[in-house]
Every structure is written in C-alpha cells, then in structure tokens.
Coordinates of C-alpha atoms and ligand atoms in Angstrom, one line a residue:
X223 CA 0.0 0.0 0.0
X224 CA 2.8 2.4 0.9
X225 CA 4.3 2.0 -2.6
X226 CA 1.1 3.4 -4.3
X227 CA 0.7 6.4 -2.1
X228 CA 3.1 9.3 -1.9
X229 CA 4.5 10.0 1.6
X230 CA 2.7 13.4 1.9
X231 CA -0.7 11.9 0.9
X232 CA -0.1 9.1 3.3
X233 CA 0.4 11.5 6.2
X234 CA -3.0 13.3 5.2
X235 CA -4.8 10.0 5.1
X236 CA -3.3 9.0 8.3
X237 CA -4.2 12.3 10.1
X238 CA -7.7 12.0 8.6
X239 CA -8.1 8.5 9.8
X240 CA -6.7 9.4 13.3
X241 CA -9.2 12.3 13.3
X242 CA -12.0 10.0 12.5
X243 CA -11.1 7.6 15.3
X244 CA -10.7 10.6 17.8
X245 CA -13.9 12.4 16.8
X246 CA -15.8 9.1 17.2
X247 CA -14.9 8.9 20.9
X248 CA -18.4 9.6 22.1
X249 CA -19.8 6.6 20.1
X250 CA -16.7 4.5 20.7
X251 CA -17.7 3.7 24.2
X252 CA -20.8 1.9 22.9
X253 CA -19.1 -0.2 20.2
X254 CA -19.5 -3.9 20.1
X255 CA -16.5 -6.1 19.6
X256 CA -17.4 -6.6 15.8
X257 CA -17.8 -2.9 15.3
X258 CA -14.5 -2.2 17.0
X259 CA -12.7 -4.6 14.7
X260 CA -14.4 -3.3 11.6
X261 CA -13.3 0.1 12.6
X262 CA -9.8 -1.0 13.1
X263 CA -9.8 -2.6 9.6
X264 CA -11.1 0.7 8.0
X265 CA -8.1 2.6 9.5
X266 CA -5.5 0.2 8.4
X267 CA -2.8 2.8 7.9
X268 CA -3.1 4.4 11.2
X269 CA -3.3 0.9 12.7
X270 CA 0.0 -0.2 11.1
X271 CA 1.7 3.1 12.1
X272 CA 0.4 2.7 15.7
X273 CA 1.8 -0.8 16.1
X274 CA 5.0 0.0 14.3
X275 CA 5.9 2.4 17.1
X276 CA 5.6 -0.4 19.6
X277 CA 7.6 -2.9 17.4
X278 CA 10.3 -0.3 17.3
X279 CA 10.3 0.2 21.0
X280 CA 10.5 -3.5 21.6
X281 CA 13.7 -3.6 19.3
X282 CA 15.3 -0.8 21.4
X283 CA 14.6 -2.5 24.7
X284 CA 15.6 -6.0 23.6
X285 CA 19.0 -4.5 22.2
X286 CA 19.7 -2.8 25.6
X287 CA 19.2 -6.2 27.4
X288 CA 21.3 -8.0 24.9
X289 CA 24.1 -5.5 25.2
X290 CA 24.0 -5.9 29.1
X291 CA 24.0 -9.6 28.6
X292 CA 27.2 -9.4 26.4
X293 CA 28.9 -7.3 28.8
X294 CA 28.1 -9.3 31.8
X295 CA 29.1 -12.5 30.1
X296 CA 32.6 -11.0 29.7
X297 CA 32.9 -9.6 33.3
X298 CA 31.4 -12.7 35.0
X299 CA 32.0 -15.4 32.5
X300 CA 28.4 -16.3 32.2
X301 CA 25.3 -15.1 30.6
X302 CA 22.7 -13.7 33.2
X303 CA 19.8 -13.8 30.6
X304 CA 18.5 -17.2 29.5
X305 CA 16.1 -15.8 26.9
X306 CA 14.1 -12.8 25.9
X307 CA 10.5 -13.1 24.6
X308 CA 8.6 -10.0 23.2
X309 CA 5.0 -9.5 22.1
X310 CA 2.6 -7.0 20.9
X311 CA -0.7 -7.2 22.7
X312 CA -3.3 -9.0 20.6
X313 CA -6.5 -7.2 19.5
X314 CA -8.6 -9.4 21.7
X315 CA -6.6 -8.8 24.8
X316 CA -6.4 -5.0 24.0
X317 CA -10.2 -4.9 23.6
X318 CA -10.8 -6.7 26.9
X319 CA -8.5 -4.3 28.8
X320 CA -10.3 -1.2 27.2
X321 CA -13.7 -2.7 28.4
X322 CA -12.4 -3.5 31.8
X323 CA -10.8 -0.1 32.3
X324 CA -13.6 1.8 30.5
X325 CA -11.1 3.3 28.0
X326 CA -12.5 4.9 24.8
X327 CA -11.6 2.9 21.7
X328 CA -9.2 5.4 20.3
X329 CA -5.5 5.3 19.5
X330 CA -4.8 8.3 21.8
X331 CA -6.7 6.8 24.6
X332 CA -5.0 3.4 24.1
X333 CA -1.6 5.0 24.0
X334 CA -2.2 7.1 27.1
X335 CA -3.9 4.3 29.3
X336 CA -2.6 1.1 28.3
X337 CA 1.0 0.5 29.3
X338 CA 1.6 -3.1 28.1
X339 CA 0.8 -2.9 24.4
X340 CA 4.5 -3.6 24.0
X341 CA 5.9 -6.3 26.3
X342 CA 9.4 -7.6 26.7
X343 CA 10.0 -10.5 29.1
X344 CA 13.6 -11.1 30.2
X345 CA 14.1 -14.5 31.8
X346 CA 17.2 -15.1 34.0
X347 CA 18.6 -18.1 35.9
X348 CA 19.0 -16.2 39.2
X349 CA 17.1 -13.7 41.3
X350 CA 20.1 -11.4 41.8
X351 CA 20.6 -11.2 38.1
X352 CA 17.1 -9.7 37.8
X353 CA 17.8 -6.9 40.1
X354 CA 21.3 -6.2 38.8
X355 CA 20.0 -6.1 35.1
X356 CA 17.1 -3.9 36.2
X357 CA 19.3 -1.4 37.9
X358 CA 21.7 -1.2 34.9
X359 CA 18.8 -0.8 32.5
X360 CA 17.1 1.9 34.7
X361 CA 20.3 3.9 35.0
X362 CA 20.4 4.4 31.2
X363 CA 19.6 8.1 30.5
X364 CA 17.1 7.6 27.7
X365 CA 14.9 5.3 29.9
X366 CA 12.2 6.9 31.9
X367 CA 10.7 4.7 34.6
X368 CA 6.8 5.2 34.9
X369 CA 6.0 2.4 37.4
X370 CA 7.9 -0.4 39.2
X371 CA 6.0 -3.4 40.7
X372 CA 8.1 -5.8 42.6
X373 CA 6.1 -9.1 42.7
X374 CA 9.2 -10.9 43.8
X375 CA 9.6 -9.2 47.2
X376 CA 5.8 -9.0 47.4
X377 CA 4.3 -11.9 45.5
X378 CA 0.6 -11.8 44.4
X379 CA -1.8 -13.8 46.5
X380 CA -1.9 -16.6 44.0
X381 CA 2.0 -16.9 44.1
X382 CA 2.8 -14.9 41.0
X383 CA 6.4 -13.5 41.0
X384 CA 8.2 -11.3 38.6
X385 CA 9.7 -7.8 38.6
X386 CA 7.6 -5.4 36.4
X387 CA 8.9 -2.3 35.0
X388 CA 6.7 0.2 33.0
X389 CA 9.2 2.4 31.1
X390 CA 9.2 5.0 28.2
X391 CA 11.9 4.6 25.6
X392 CA 12.5 7.0 22.7
X393 CA 12.3 5.7 19.2
X394 CA 14.0 7.8 16.4
X395 CA 12.0 8.1 13.3
X396 CA 12.5 10.0 10.0
X397 CA 11.2 13.3 11.4
X398 CA 10.5 12.8 15.0
X399 CA 11.6 11.3 18.2
X400 CA 8.8 9.6 19.9
X401 CA 8.6 8.2 23.5
X402 CA 6.9 4.8 23.7
X403 CA 5.8 2.9 26.7
X404 CA 6.8 -0.7 27.2
X405 CA 6.2 -3.2 30.0
X406 CA 9.3 -5.1 30.9
X407 CA 8.8 -8.3 33.0
X408 CA 12.0 -9.9 34.6
X409 CA 11.7 -13.3 36.1
X410 CA 13.6 -16.5 36.7
X411 CA 13.1 -19.7 34.7
X412 CA 11.2 -21.2 37.6
X413 CA 8.9 -18.1 37.9
X414 CA 8.4 -18.2 34.1
X415 CA 7.5 -21.9 34.2
X416 CA 5.0 -21.3 36.9
X417 CA 3.4 -18.3 35.3
X418 CA 2.9 -20.1 31.9
X419 CA 1.1 -22.9 33.6
X420 CA -1.0 -20.7 35.8
X421 CA -1.9 -18.6 32.7
X422 CA -3.3 -21.8 31.0
X423 CA -5.5 -22.3 34.1
X424 CA -6.8 -18.7 34.0
X425 CA -8.0 -19.1 30.4
X426 CA -9.5 -22.5 31.0
X427 CA -13.3 -22.1 30.8
X428 CA -14.8 -25.7 31.4
X429 CA -13.4 -26.4 34.7
X430 CA -15.5 -27.5 37.7
X431 CA -15.3 -25.1 40.8
X432 CA -13.8 -27.8 43.1
X433 CA -11.1 -28.8 40.6
X434 CA -10.4 -25.0 40.1
X435 CA -9.9 -24.6 43.9
X436 CA -7.8 -27.6 44.1
X437 CA -5.5 -26.5 41.2
X438 CA -5.3 -22.9 42.5
X439 CA -4.1 -24.1 45.9
X440 CA -1.7 -26.7 44.3
X441 CA -0.3 -23.9 42.1
X442 CA 0.2 -21.6 45.3
X443 CA 2.3 -24.5 46.9
X444 CA 4.2 -25.0 43.7
X445 CA 5.0 -21.2 43.6
X446 CA 6.2 -21.1 47.2
X447 CA 8.3 -24.3 46.8
X448 CA 9.8 -23.0 43.4
X449 CA 10.6 -19.6 45.1
X450 CA 12.5 -21.5 47.9
X451 CA 14.3 -23.5 45.2
X452 CA 15.3 -20.2 43.5
X453 CA 16.7 -18.9 46.7
X454 CA 18.7 -22.2 47.4
X455 CA 20.2 -22.3 43.8
X456 CA 21.2 -18.7 44.2
X457 CA 23.2 -19.6 47.4
X458 CA 24.8 -22.6 45.7
X459 CA 25.8 -20.3 42.8
X460 CA 27.2 -17.7 45.2
X461 CA 29.4 -20.4 47.0
X462 CA 30.6 -21.8 43.7
X463 CA 31.5 -18.4 42.3
X464 CA 33.3 -17.5 45.6
X465 CA 30.8 -14.6 46.4
X466 CA 30.1 -16.1 49.8
Ligands
0O2_87 P1 -0.9 -11.0 28.9 O1 -1.6 -12.2 28.2 O2 0.4 -11.5 29.4 O3 -0.8 -9.8 28.2 P2 -2.6 -3.5 34.3 O4 -1.7 -4.2 33.3 O5 -1.9 -2.5 35.1 O6 -3.9 -3.2 33.8 P3 -2.3 -5.2 36.5 O7 -2.9 -6.5 36.8 O8 -2.2 -4.2 37.6 O9 -3.1 -4.7 35.2 O10 -0.9 -5.4 35.9 P4 0.2 -6.4 36.4 O11 -0.2 -7.0 37.7 O12 1.5 -5.6 36.4 O13 0.2 -7.5 35.4 C1 0.4 -7.3 34.0 C2 0.9 -8.6 33.3 O14 1.7 -9.4 34.2 C3 -0.2 -9.6 32.9 O15 -0.6 -9.2 31.6 C4 0.6 -10.9 32.9 O16 1.4 -11.1 31.7 C5 1.4 -10.8 34.2 N1 0.8 -11.3 35.4 C6 0.3 -10.5 36.3 N2 -0.3 -11.3 37.3 C7 -0.2 -12.5 36.8 C8 -0.6 -13.8 37.3 O17 -1.3 -13.8 38.4 N3 -0.4 -14.9 36.6 C9 0.2 -14.9 35.4 N4 0.4 -16.0 34.8 N5 0.6 -13.7 34.8 C10 0.4 -12.6 35.5 P5 -2.1 -9.6 31.1 O18 -2.6 -8.5 30.4 O19 -3.0 -10.1 32.2 O20 -1.9 -10.9 30.2

C-alpha cells in the first residue's frame, strides 16, 4: 500500500483516519467487539503506524538487554539472561482491557492508558541477576521509569512472582523522536515456568469449581516451593563463584 501512495498523501490519510477515530470517541464507548474490529480494519494505515511504534520500542529494549548480557558475560563469564520473549498485545486482549478499564476505543486513549501494548520478558537463571539487570537498565539516561512493581519481594496472593517495569523509551523516526511505553517483565526460569502454567488455568473455561479450587491451591504451593528453590540455587551459585 505504501508503494502506491506518496508520503505526503499518506500523512494526510493518516491524520484524517486518526481524526475519524478521535472524533468518534463519544460513540466509541458503545461499540460492540465486531464494530470495533471493523473500525480497526477501516483505519489500516493508522493501525499499522500505531503498532509500528511499539515494534520499534521492543527492538530498542531488546537491544539494551542483549548489550548488558554481552557485557556481563565477559565480566562474570556467564550469561545472566537465559532468553528474551517479546510480544505486541493481541487485539482481543487490548479490547478486553479497554472494556475492563472503561477506556475509549481511540489510538490516543490506548496510547495514554494501556501500558503493556508492547511487552518484553527477560528470563534469567538467578534472582540477583534480575535486580542487577534492572538497575543497569534503569540507569540508562534515555529510559524513563513510569512504574515499578516488585512481585518478587511482594508476590501476588496466587503466588505470581516477577519484577515489572513500565518504562518509556524514545524511538527515532525520520522526522521525529517519539517516547513509547513498554512493559518489561523480569523473572527467573522457575517463575516463568510457573506463570505459563497458571496462565493456562486462567483461560480454561470448562473447569469444575472444586477442581479449580484444588488446582489454585496446588499452584500456590508450587509457587512457594519454586521460590524456595530459586533462593537455594542462588546460594549454591554464590558459593561456587566465591561470592560467599
Ligand atoms: P498477557 O496475556 O500476558 O498480556 P494492568 O496491566 O496495570 O492493567 P495489572 O494486573 O495491575 O493490570 O498489571 P500487572 O499486575 O502488572 O500484570 C500485568 C501482566 O503481568 C499480565 O498481563 C501478565 O502477563 C502478568 N501477570 C500478572 N499477574 C499474573 C498472574 O497472576 N499470573 C500470570 N500467569 N501472569 C500474571 P495480562 O494483560 O494479564 O496478560
């Protein structure tokens, strides 16, 4: 599509479509899911541009963690990061969040109110690596911290553990520098293993209440046991590396 339209025309179309979305704010609150998706289809160019910002922000954040991983691997002869996973929030998940938080279905409202459209998950072997990486990352002068939630020191009631950082990172485009929000989740392999299993349970619909209760309690026990394991593994690693 871009090849057929000159850049200037494309900007006009984009701003018209943005306008259309923004001016429809009053009716947007009453849109059904189908109407919302149809609206998104119609404004394809704005849509592509909107998500492009978040894809670029993900690239910036991933690079920052990969650079830290490289440097740490030379200084401490091991890689603190096991793997990095990134995702753009799906339409369905975005839509559910807009309903839950009563956010108007506009790009501007989504950008202002939804902080995890872009998500980067950094999975480490050890808890200490999480805090060390997070500190180094947050000290970078182009990163603005918006919110920090430490679910490792204060786990959720169900046992969920991770360190969450909502940050703003600038992306450099042809004619602008744009700050974009990204949610960074840092966790250990054990926390990640637990969270992916618990996530499956959350989206399981056809489950009997008593089975759900039993699995929820079993998952909480697993979370506590795997947190204890994370701590013991950290101590073993520190002894091996002569840190204690
Ligand atoms: P998905 O599918 O990963 O995108 P907010 O984001 O501020 O509106 P909240 O609950 O205050 O809502 O944010 P929070 O607690 O920081 O959680 C955001 C994300 O962390 C979730 O995104 C999950 O990825 C993860 N998370 C938080 N709590 C749990 C939990 O109990 N279990 C699991 N498995 N993951 C959790 P989404 O949008 O829920 O899902």
